[in-house]
Coordinates of C-alpha atoms in Angstrom, one line a residue:
M19 CA 0.0 0.0 0.0
L20 CA 1.3 3.4 -0.9
D21 CA 2.0 5.7 1.9
H22 CA 5.0 7.9 1.3
A23 CA 5.9 11.6 1.1
R24 CA 3.4 13.7 -0.7
R25 CA 6.2 15.1 -2.9
L26 CA 6.7 11.6 -4.4
V27 CA 3.0 10.8 -5.0
P28 CA 0.9 13.9 -5.4
L29 CA -2.3 11.8 -5.6
A30 CA -1.6 9.7 -2.5
G31 CA -4.0 11.7 -0.3
L32 CA -6.9 11.0 -2.7
A33 CA -6.1 7.3 -2.9
L34 CA -5.9 7.0 0.8
A35 CA -9.1 8.9 1.3
I36 CA -10.8 6.2 -0.7
T37 CA -9.1 3.2 0.8
L38 CA -8.8 4.0 4.5
P39 CA -12.3 2.8 5.5
T40 CA -11.5 -0.7 4.0
M41 CA -8.3 -1.1 6.1
P42 CA -8.2 -3.9 8.6
G43 CA -9.0 -2.6 12.1
F44 CA -10.1 0.8 10.8
S45 CA -13.1 2.5 12.1
P46 CA -14.3 6.2 11.7
A47 CA -14.5 6.4 15.5
L48 CA -10.9 5.5 15.8
L49 CA -9.9 8.4 13.5
A50 CA -12.2 10.7 15.3
Q51 CA -10.5 10.1 18.6
E52 CA -7.3 11.3 16.9
R53 CA -8.9 14.4 15.6
P54 CA -10.5 16.2 18.6
E55 CA -9.7 19.6 17.1
E56 CA -12.3 18.9 14.5
R57 CA -14.9 18.6 17.3
D58 CA -14.0 21.3 19.8
G59 CA -10.6 22.7 19.0
G60 CA -9.3 21.8 22.4
P61 CA -7.2 18.9 23.4
E62 CA -5.4 18.6 20.1
A63 CA -4.2 22.2 20.2
A64 CA -2.6 21.5 23.6
I65 CA -0.9 18.4 22.3
A66 CA 0.3 20.2 19.2
E67 CA 1.8 22.9 21.4
A68 CA 3.5 20.2 23.5
I69 CA 5.0 18.7 20.3
E70 CA 6.4 22.1 19.3
K71 CA 7.9 22.4 22.8
L72 CA 9.5 18.9 22.4
K73 CA 11.0 19.9 19.0
D74 CA 12.4 23.2 20.5
E75 CA 13.9 21.6 23.6
G76 CA 15.2 18.5 21.8
L77 CA 16.8 20.2 18.8
N78 CA 18.2 23.2 20.6
R79 CA 19.0 22.0 24.1
S80 CA 19.6 18.3 23.7
Q81 CA 21.7 16.2 26.0
V82 CA 21.7 13.1 23.8
M83 CA 25.3 13.3 22.9
E84 CA 26.4 13.8 26.5
T85 CA 24.5 10.6 27.4
L86 CA 26.0 8.8 24.4
S87 CA 29.5 9.9 25.4
Y88 CA 29.2 8.5 28.9
L89 CA 28.0 5.1 27.7
T90 CA 30.6 4.8 24.9
D91 CA 33.7 6.6 26.3
V92 CA 33.4 6.2 30.0
I93 CA 31.6 2.8 30.4
G94 CA 32.6 1.4 27.0
P95 CA 31.8 -2.2 26.0
R96 CA 28.7 -3.7 27.7
L97 CA 28.7 -7.4 27.1
T98 CA 25.9 -9.0 29.1
N99 CA 26.8 -9.8 32.6
S100 CA 30.2 -8.1 32.3
P101 CA 31.3 -5.4 34.7
G102 CA 30.7 -2.9 31.9
M103 CA 27.1 -4.0 31.6
R104 CA 26.6 -3.8 35.4
H105 CA 28.1 -0.4 35.4
A106 CA 25.7 0.7 32.5
N107 CA 22.7 -0.7 34.4
A108 CA 23.6 1.3 37.6
W109 CA 24.5 4.5 35.8
T110 CA 21.4 4.6 33.6
R111 CA 19.2 3.9 36.6
D112 CA 20.9 6.7 38.7
T113 CA 20.8 9.1 35.7
L114 CA 17.1 8.5 35.0
A115 CA 16.3 9.0 38.7
S116 CA 18.3 12.3 38.7
W117 CA 16.1 13.6 36.0
G118 CA 13.1 13.0 38.2
L119 CA 11.8 9.6 36.8
E120 CA 10.3 7.4 39.4
N121 CA 10.7 3.7 40.1
A122 CA 14.1 3.7 38.6
A123 CA 15.6 0.2 39.1
V124 CA 17.8 -2.5 37.8
E125 CA 15.3 -5.2 37.3
P126 CA 16.6 -8.8 37.0
W127 CA 15.0 -10.9 34.3
G128 CA 16.6 -14.3 35.0
T129 CA 19.7 -16.3 34.7
F130 CA 21.9 -15.6 31.7
G131 CA 25.3 -17.1 32.3
R132 CA 28.8 -15.9 33.1
G133 CA 30.2 -12.5 32.1
W134 CA 33.5 -11.9 30.5
S135 CA 36.0 -9.0 30.3
L136 CA 39.2 -8.4 28.4
D137 CA 42.1 -7.5 30.6
R138 CA 45.1 -7.4 28.1
F139 CA 45.7 -8.2 24.5
S140 CA 48.7 -7.8 22.1
M141 CA 49.6 -9.7 19.0
Q142 CA 52.5 -9.4 16.6
V143 CA 54.5 -11.4 14.1
V144 CA 58.1 -11.7 15.5
E145 CA 59.6 -13.9 12.8
P146 CA 60.9 -13.4 10.0
Q147 CA 60.2 -9.8 10.8
C148 CA 58.2 -7.6 13.2
I149 CA 54.7 -7.0 12.1
P150 CA 52.2 -5.5 14.5
I151 CA 48.8 -7.2 14.0
I152 CA 45.4 -5.6 14.2
A153 CA 43.1 -8.3 15.8
M154 CA 40.5 -8.6 18.4
P155 CA 39.8 -11.6 20.8
K156 CA 36.4 -13.1 20.6
A157 CA 33.9 -12.6 23.4
W158 CA 34.1 -15.4 26.0
S159 CA 37.4 -16.6 24.6
P160 CA 39.8 -18.0 27.2
G161 CA 43.1 -16.4 27.6
T162 CA 46.6 -17.6 26.8
G163 CA 47.8 -17.6 30.4
G164 CA 50.5 -15.0 29.6
P165 CA 52.6 -14.4 26.5
I166 CA 53.0 -17.3 24.1
T167 CA 54.9 -17.7 20.9
G168 CA 54.0 -20.1 18.2
K169 CA 54.4 -20.9 14.6
V170 CA 51.6 -20.0 12.2
V171 CA 49.8 -22.9 10.4
L172 CA 47.2 -22.5 7.8
L173 CA 44.4 -25.2 8.2
E174 CA 43.0 -26.1 4.8
L175 CA 40.1 -28.6 5.0
E176 CA 38.2 -29.8 2.0
S177 CA 37.3 -33.2 3.3
E178 CA 37.6 -35.2 6.4
E179 CA 40.6 -37.0 5.0
D180 CA 42.5 -33.6 5.2
Y181 CA 42.5 -33.8 9.0
A182 CA 45.2 -36.5 8.8
T183 CA 47.6 -34.1 7.2
Y184 CA 47.8 -32.0 10.4
E185 CA 47.9 -34.7 12.9
G186 CA 50.9 -34.3 15.2
K187 CA 51.8 -30.9 13.7
L188 CA 49.7 -28.4 15.6
Q189 CA 51.1 -28.6 19.2
G190 CA 51.6 -24.9 20.3
A191 CA 50.6 -23.6 16.9
I192 CA 48.8 -20.4 16.0
V193 CA 46.2 -21.8 13.5
L194 CA 44.6 -19.8 10.7
V195 CA 41.1 -21.3 9.9
S196 CA 39.6 -19.0 7.3
D197 CA 40.2 -18.8 3.6
E198 CA 41.9 -15.8 2.1
R199 CA 39.3 -13.1 1.6
E200 CA 39.2 -10.9 -1.4
V201 CA 39.2 -7.1 -0.7
E202 CA 37.9 -4.7 -3.3
A203 CA 38.3 -1.0 -3.7
H204 CA 35.4 1.2 -2.4
F205 CA 33.9 3.0 -5.2
E206 CA 30.6 3.7 -3.4
P207 CA 30.3 5.8 -0.2
E208 CA 30.4 3.9 3.0
A209 CA 27.6 6.1 4.4
T210 CA 24.1 6.3 2.8
R211 CA 20.7 7.6 3.5
L212 CA 17.4 6.1 2.4
G213 CA 16.7 7.6 -1.0
D214 CA 13.2 8.2 -2.4
D215 CA 13.2 5.0 -4.3
R216 CA 13.9 2.9 -1.2
L217 CA 11.4 4.8 0.9
L218 CA 8.7 4.4 -1.8
S219 CA 9.5 0.7 -1.9
L220 CA 9.0 0.5 1.9
A221 CA 5.8 2.5 1.6
N222 CA 4.4 0.1 -1.0
A223 CA 5.4 -3.1 0.8
P224 CA 2.5 -5.5 1.1
D225 CA 0.9 -6.5 4.4
P226 CA 3.1 -9.3 5.8
A227 CA 0.0 -11.4 6.4
D228 CA -1.0 -11.1 2.7
R229 CA 2.6 -11.9 1.7
R230 CA 2.6 -15.1 3.8
R231 CA -0.7 -16.2 2.2
Q232 CA 0.4 -15.6 -1.3
G233 CA 4.0 -16.6 -1.0
P234 CA 7.1 -14.7 -2.3
P235 CA 6.9 -13.2 -5.8
S236 CA 8.0 -15.4 -8.6
G237 CA 11.8 -15.7 -8.8
E238 CA 12.3 -14.3 -5.2
R239 CA 14.0 -16.3 -2.5
R240 CA 15.1 -19.0 -4.8
R241 CA 15.7 -22.2 -2.8
P242 CA 19.0 -23.9 -3.0
T243 CA 19.2 -26.9 -5.3
E244 CA 19.6 -30.3 -3.8
E245 CA 23.2 -30.4 -5.0
Q246 CA 23.9 -27.1 -3.2
M247 CA 22.3 -28.3 -0.1
A248 CA 24.2 -31.6 -0.2
A249 CA 27.5 -29.7 -0.7
F250 CA 26.7 -27.4 2.3
R251 CA 25.9 -30.3 4.5
A252 CA 29.1 -32.1 3.5
R253 CA 31.1 -29.0 4.2
A254 CA 29.4 -28.3 7.5
A255 CA 30.0 -32.0 8.6
V256 CA 33.8 -31.5 7.9
L257 CA 34.1 -28.2 9.8
A258 CA 32.0 -29.4 12.8
K259 CA 34.9 -31.5 13.9
R260 CA 37.5 -28.7 13.6
D261 CA 37.4 -27.1 17.0
K262 CA 37.6 -30.5 18.9
F263 CA 40.4 -31.6 16.5
L264 CA 42.4 -28.5 17.2
M265 CA 41.9 -29.0 21.0
D266 CA 43.0 -32.6 20.8
E267 CA 46.1 -31.7 18.7
G268 CA 47.2 -29.1 21.3
A269 CA 46.9 -25.8 19.2
A270 CA 47.6 -22.7 21.2
L271 CA 45.3 -20.2 19.4
V272 CA 42.6 -20.1 16.7
V273 CA 42.6 -17.2 14.3
D274 CA 39.9 -16.4 11.8
C275 CA 39.6 -13.5 9.3
S276 CA 37.1 -10.7 9.9
P277 CA 34.1 -11.8 7.8
R278 CA 33.5 -8.3 6.4
G279 CA 35.1 -4.9 6.6
D280 CA 38.6 -3.7 5.8
G281 CA 40.9 -0.8 6.4
G282 CA 41.6 -2.1 9.9
T283 CA 37.9 -2.5 10.9
I284 CA 37.1 -5.9 12.4
F285 CA 33.7 -7.4 12.8
V286 CA 33.8 -9.7 15.8
Q287 CA 31.4 -11.6 18.1
S288 CA 31.5 -14.7 20.2
A289 CA 33.9 -17.6 20.6
S290 CA 32.8 -21.0 19.5
V291 CA 32.6 -24.0 21.7
P292 CA 33.8 -27.4 20.5
R293 CA 31.0 -29.7 19.6
D294 CA 30.7 -33.4 19.7
P295 CA 31.0 -34.4 16.1
D296 CA 29.2 -37.7 16.7
A297 CA 26.1 -36.0 18.3
E298 CA 22.9 -36.0 16.3
P299 CA 21.9 -32.4 15.4
Q300 CA 18.7 -31.3 17.0
G301 CA 15.8 -30.9 14.6
G302 CA 17.7 -32.5 11.8
G303 CA 19.4 -29.3 10.8
S304 CA 23.0 -28.4 10.0
P305 CA 25.8 -29.9 12.1
F306 CA 26.5 -26.4 13.1
G307 CA 23.2 -25.9 14.7
G308 CA 22.4 -28.9 16.8
N309 CA 23.2 -29.5 20.5
R310 CA 24.9 -26.2 20.7
V311 CA 26.5 -25.0 24.0
R312 CA 27.1 -21.3 24.3
P313 CA 30.4 -20.0 25.6
W314 CA 28.7 -18.0 28.4
D315 CA 27.3 -21.1 29.8
P316 CA 29.2 -21.8 33.0
E317 CA 29.2 -25.5 32.1
A318 CA 30.6 -24.9 28.7
P319 CA 33.5 -27.3 27.8
A320 CA 37.0 -26.1 27.5
M321 CA 37.8 -23.9 24.5
L322 CA 41.0 -22.7 22.8
P323 CA 41.7 -19.0 22.8
Q324 CA 40.2 -17.4 19.8
V325 CA 41.0 -14.1 17.8
T326 CA 39.6 -12.4 14.8
M327 CA 42.1 -10.6 12.6
A328 CA 41.9 -7.7 10.2
V329 CA 41.6 -8.9 6.7
E330 CA 44.7 -7.3 5.3
H331 CA 46.9 -8.7 8.1
Y332 CA 45.2 -12.1 7.8
N333 CA 45.6 -12.3 4.0
R334 CA 49.3 -11.3 4.3
L335 CA 50.0 -14.2 6.7
V336 CA 48.2 -16.6 4.3
R337 CA 50.2 -15.4 1.3
M338 CA 53.5 -15.6 3.3
I339 CA 52.8 -19.2 4.1
K340 CA 51.9 -20.0 0.4
Q341 CA 55.3 -18.4 -0.4
G342 CA 57.0 -21.0 1.8
V343 CA 57.6 -18.7 4.7
E344 CA 56.7 -19.9 8.2
P345 CA 55.8 -16.8 10.4
T346 CA 56.0 -16.8 14.2
I347 CA 53.5 -14.9 16.3
E348 CA 53.7 -13.8 19.8
V349 CA 50.4 -13.3 21.7
D350 CA 49.4 -12.2 25.1
L351 CA 45.6 -12.6 25.8
R352 CA 44.4 -12.2 29.3
V353 CA 40.7 -12.3 30.3
T354 CA 38.4 -12.7 33.3
F355 CA 35.3 -14.8 33.5
H356 CA 32.7 -13.4 35.9
D357 CA 30.6 -16.2 37.3
E358 CA 29.8 -14.9 40.8
D359 CA 26.4 -13.7 39.7
L360 CA 24.7 -15.3 36.6
T361 CA 21.6 -13.1 36.9
A362 CA 21.1 -10.5 34.2
A363 CA 18.9 -7.3 34.4
N364 CA 17.3 -4.5 32.5
T365 CA 17.2 -0.9 33.6
V366 CA 13.7 0.6 33.9
A367 CA 12.2 3.8 35.1
E368 CA 8.9 5.7 34.7
I369 CA 7.1 9.0 34.3
P370 CA 3.9 8.1 36.2
G371 CA 0.6 8.9 34.4
S372 CA -1.5 11.9 35.5
D373 CA -5.0 10.6 34.7
P374 CA -6.3 8.4 37.6
E375 CA -8.3 6.4 35.1
L376 CA -5.3 5.7 32.7
A377 CA -2.3 5.9 34.9
E378 CA -2.0 2.1 35.2
Q379 CA -1.8 1.8 31.4
V380 CA 1.8 1.9 30.1
V381 CA 3.6 3.3 27.1
M382 CA 7.1 2.1 26.6
V383 CA 10.2 3.3 24.9
G384 CA 13.6 1.7 24.8
G385 CA 16.7 0.1 23.2
H386 CA 19.2 -2.5 24.2
L387 CA 21.9 -1.5 26.5
D388 CA 24.1 -4.5 26.1
S389 CA 26.7 -4.7 23.3
W390 CA 29.5 -6.7 21.9
H391 CA 33.0 -6.0 23.2
G392 CA 35.0 -4.7 20.3
A393 CA 34.4 -0.9 20.9
G394 CA 32.2 1.5 22.9
C395 CA 29.4 0.4 20.6
A396 CA 27.9 3.8 19.9
T397 CA 25.6 2.8 16.9
D398 CA 24.7 -0.7 18.4
N399 CA 23.2 0.4 20.6
A400 CA 24.3 3.2 22.9
A401 CA 22.6 5.4 20.4
G402 CA 19.2 3.8 21.0
C403 CA 19.6 4.0 24.7
A404 CA 20.7 7.7 24.5
V405 CA 17.7 8.4 22.3
A406 CA 15.2 6.7 24.6
M407 CA 16.7 8.4 27.6
E408 CA 16.6 11.8 26.0
A409 CA 13.0 11.2 24.9
V410 CA 11.8 10.7 28.5
R411 CA 14.2 13.5 29.7
L412 CA 12.4 15.9 27.2
I413 CA 8.9 14.9 28.5
K414 CA 10.0 15.2 32.2
T415 CA 11.9 18.5 31.7
L416 CA 8.9 20.0 30.0
D417 CA 6.6 18.8 32.7
L418 CA 4.1 17.5 30.1
K419 CA 2.2 15.2 32.4
P420 CA 1.1 12.3 30.2
R421 CA -2.1 10.7 31.0
R422 CA -0.7 7.2 30.9
T423 CA 2.5 6.1 32.5
I424 CA 5.5 6.3 30.2
R425 CA 8.2 3.7 31.0
I426 CA 11.7 3.3 29.6
A427 CA 13.4 0.0 29.4
L428 CA 17.1 -0.6 28.5
W429 CA 17.6 -4.2 27.7
S430 CA 20.4 -6.6 28.3
G431 CA 21.0 -9.9 26.5
E432 CA 19.7 -8.6 23.2
E433 CA 22.9 -9.6 21.3
Q434 CA 22.6 -13.2 22.4
G435 CA 18.9 -13.5 21.5
L436 CA 16.7 -10.7 22.8
H437 CA 16.9 -12.3 26.2
G438 CA 16.1 -9.2 28.3
S439 CA 13.1 -8.1 26.4
R440 CA 11.8 -11.6 25.9
N441 CA 11.9 -12.4 29.6
Y442 CA 10.4 -9.0 30.5
V443 CA 7.5 -9.5 28.1
S444 CA 6.8 -13.0 29.4
Q445 CA 7.0 -11.9 33.0
H446 CA 4.9 -8.7 32.7
F447 CA 2.5 -9.4 29.8
G448 CA 2.3 -13.0 28.7
A449 CA 3.9 -15.9 26.9
R450 CA 2.9 -18.9 24.8
N451 CA 2.8 -22.4 26.3
D452 CA 4.1 -25.5 24.6
D453 CA 1.0 -25.8 22.5
G454 CA 1.4 -22.2 21.2
E455 CA -1.6 -20.9 23.3
L456 CA -1.1 -17.4 24.6
K457 CA -1.4 -17.0 28.4
T458 CA -1.6 -13.3 29.4
T459 CA -1.3 -11.4 32.6
E460 CA -3.3 -8.5 33.9
E461 CA -0.8 -6.0 32.5
Y462 CA -1.5 -7.3 29.0
D463 CA -4.8 -5.4 28.7
R464 CA -3.2 -2.2 30.2
F465 CA -0.3 -2.0 27.7
A466 CA -0.5 0.7 25.1
A467 CA 2.7 0.5 22.8
Y468 CA 6.4 -0.1 22.8
Y469 CA 8.8 2.1 20.5
N470 CA 12.2 0.7 19.9
F471 CA 15.4 2.4 18.4
D472 CA 18.1 0.0 17.3
N473 CA 19.2 0.4 13.6
G474 CA 22.3 2.6 14.1
T475 CA 22.7 6.4 14.3
G476 CA 20.5 7.3 11.4
K477 CA 17.6 9.7 11.9
I478 CA 14.0 8.4 11.9
R479 CA 12.3 8.3 8.4
G480 CA 9.1 6.6 9.5
V481 CA 7.8 3.6 11.2
Y482 CA 7.5 -0.2 10.4
L483 CA 3.9 -1.0 11.2
Q484 CA 4.5 -4.8 11.7
G485 CA 1.3 -5.5 9.7
N486 CA -0.8 -3.3 12.2
E487 CA -2.8 -1.4 9.6
A488 CA -5.1 0.0 12.2
V489 CA -2.4 2.4 13.4
R490 CA -1.7 3.7 9.9
P491 CA -4.1 6.8 10.0
I492 CA -2.9 7.6 13.5
F493 CA 0.8 7.4 12.8
R494 CA 0.4 9.4 9.6
R495 CA -1.0 12.3 11.6
W496 CA 1.7 12.0 14.2
L497 CA 4.4 12.1 11.6
Q498 CA 3.1 15.3 10.0
P499 CA 4.9 17.7 12.3
F500 CA 8.2 16.0 11.4
D501 CA 7.8 16.0 7.6
D502 CA 10.3 18.8 7.4
L503 CA 12.8 16.6 9.4
G504 CA 12.6 13.8 6.9
A505 CA 10.1 11.4 8.7
S506 CA 7.0 10.6 6.6
T507 CA 7.1 7.0 5.6
L508 CA 4.9 4.2 7.0
S509 CA 5.6 0.6 5.9
S510 CA 3.4 -2.4 6.5
S511 CA 6.6 -4.4 6.6
N512 CA 7.8 -6.4 9.5
T513 CA 11.4 -5.7 10.6
G514 CA 13.4 -8.1 12.7
G515 CA 16.4 -8.6 14.9
T516 CA 15.6 -6.3 17.8
D517 CA 13.5 -5.8 21.0
H518 CA 10.1 -4.9 19.6
L519 CA 9.7 -8.5 18.4
P520 CA 8.7 -10.1 21.8
F521 CA 5.9 -7.5 22.1
D522 CA 4.7 -8.1 18.5
A523 CA 4.9 -11.8 19.0
I524 CA 2.1 -11.8 21.5
G525 CA -0.1 -9.2 19.8
L526 CA 1.0 -6.1 21.6
P527 CA 1.9 -3.0 19.6
G528 CA 5.6 -3.0 19.2
F529 CA 7.3 -0.9 16.6
Q530 CA 10.9 -0.2 15.3
F531 CA 11.5 3.1 13.6
I532 CA 12.7 3.2 9.9
Q533 CA 16.1 4.8 10.1
D534 CA 18.7 5.9 7.7
P535 CA 21.5 3.3 7.5
I536 CA 24.5 5.8 7.5
E537 CA 27.4 3.4 8.0
Y538 CA 25.6 0.7 10.1
N539 CA 26.1 -2.2 7.8
T540 CA 29.4 -1.1 6.2
R541 CA 31.5 0.1 9.1
T542 CA 29.9 -0.1 12.6
H543 CA 27.5 -3.0 13.3
H544 CA 29.4 -5.3 15.7
S545 CA 32.7 -3.8 14.8
T546 CA 35.8 -2.5 16.5
M547 CA 35.2 0.9 15.1
D548 CA 31.7 1.4 16.5
S549 CA 32.9 4.5 18.4
F550 CA 31.4 7.9 19.4
E551 CA 32.8 9.5 16.3
R552 CA 30.4 7.4 14.1
A553 CA 27.3 8.9 15.8
Q554 CA 25.5 11.6 14.0
A555 CA 24.4 14.3 16.5
D556 CA 21.6 15.9 14.5
D557 CA 20.1 12.5 13.6
L558 CA 20.0 11.5 17.2
K559 CA 18.5 14.8 18.3
Q560 CA 15.7 14.3 15.7
A561 CA 15.2 10.7 16.7
A562 CA 14.7 11.6 20.4
V563 CA 12.2 14.2 19.6
I564 CA 10.1 11.9 17.4
M565 CA 10.3 9.1 20.0
A566 CA 9.2 11.5 22.7
A567 CA 6.3 12.7 20.5
F568 CA 5.1 9.2 19.8
A569 CA 5.3 8.2 23.4
Y570 CA 3.5 11.3 24.6
R571 CA 0.8 11.1 21.9
T572 CA 0.2 7.4 22.8
A573 CA 0.0 8.4 26.4
M574 CA -2.6 11.1 25.7
M575 CA -5.1 9.1 23.6
D576 CA -8.6 8.5 24.9
E577 CA -8.3 4.8 24.1
L578 CA -5.4 2.3 23.8
L579 CA -3.6 2.1 20.5
P580 CA -5.3 -0.4 18.3
R581 CA -3.8 -3.9 18.1
K582 CA -3.7 -6.5 15.4
P583 CA -5.2 -9.9 16.3
A584 CA -3.0 -12.1 18.5
P585 CA -3.0 -15.6 17.1
G586 CA -3.8 -18.2 19.7
R587 CA -5.1 -16.1 22.4

């Protein structure tokens, strides 16, 4: 359905005027509650004035970058259950309380596992010459127990028979396990904004429910051939034995190549745990997927130290070996595992509702506070937390007195599977049992909406509706004051990978904003260069204002925001 900026489609208003009454979940009464100024000229004028105040305060006296700097520069990496994450929980709680929010707390959501922190790391080639190496240990990697020196061996495995080539030759070795990766020149900019064509495509995206019923368009999502799947399974079966083989052979360190990025930027995540190659994969899937133990599990088996290396340095070592040279590397990797407290927590705080009849109903904003470990992680996702914190600060500073309670939640465990938000939703609102039936709490019926920010530093261009067409006419009006700031697109599309999903999964209104990508997928997302410098101040100011406006408007409605049907309730 077309719903993009009027400058792109001049007749869009006419088309929408015809089609709105046929939208799922739409009723004229619902639209009327969002247009009180047409009835009496009262409440909407006050709300519009409040929105202008939010714009003025948020664009001219913002604190979003100060908040972002503390999270990225002072606290730094915030791996779940690490000291950095616990520092972030405490600091955000105390900061929100200092701004006047109530019920500020670090709220446990359950057992996650052990934390991990990096104490010291250095790596360089020492023979046949000195080559300082750009690399980053993987999260939850064990340390080397002090400085070690070892020869570099390139592990090349095409079949199970190739393992025999390396038997007895890897004791104390630094083992390269990736193929050489091609690096191309950058002829296109690293940073981009959503152009009109992409925004129009999002606006015209079909309802996800219709798409599921009809299936993908012809030629889209072509399935792999049987031959391709057989080759993949064979390759996976060979590599599934690799980690245990390296452990058994006494290798000292496992090194892989950054899977993307160049110019010294490394994309790095979690260490891998050796798997039993004889175990049957759960669910009949890939040998990589079954019976998987996570490295943060306190009962995880022993692992080798693991490091990801910048592609240019990795490729050089591979080429040296192929030229008949045997490099020697010195590594010092020291880490601490934190298993004294396996419980993880979110930060929460509230602006209480002012209407006695609506104060128990809740509007939520948020983003995930946890991060990977390679940098201060500004765009993933200190930016989202700073935006959400700034949004509630704006509302509180202006003393706007929302009718419903506005609650901020800063999640942990997102990077390992949305754990903080999933557990919060199941504990507060509801969850599905083993039969798929939805069991809800009393809070379920008092929930208004959740607005999430977690797609980098880019400004808001609109909202993913998650197939909730009933909110389209409402959100269209709410975006109108921000058309001059570039936010005007509504898309029926679902978007995944972040913390609105647990809300959406049980039928609660949960939304992620459409954002400009900037450098998110090219430079910063899970990388060692996701630093404060990559954040765009004007974009984050705009985003905080829009998030504040959406939260405030949701809190001021006469009725709860409409929902799409929750299957299985």
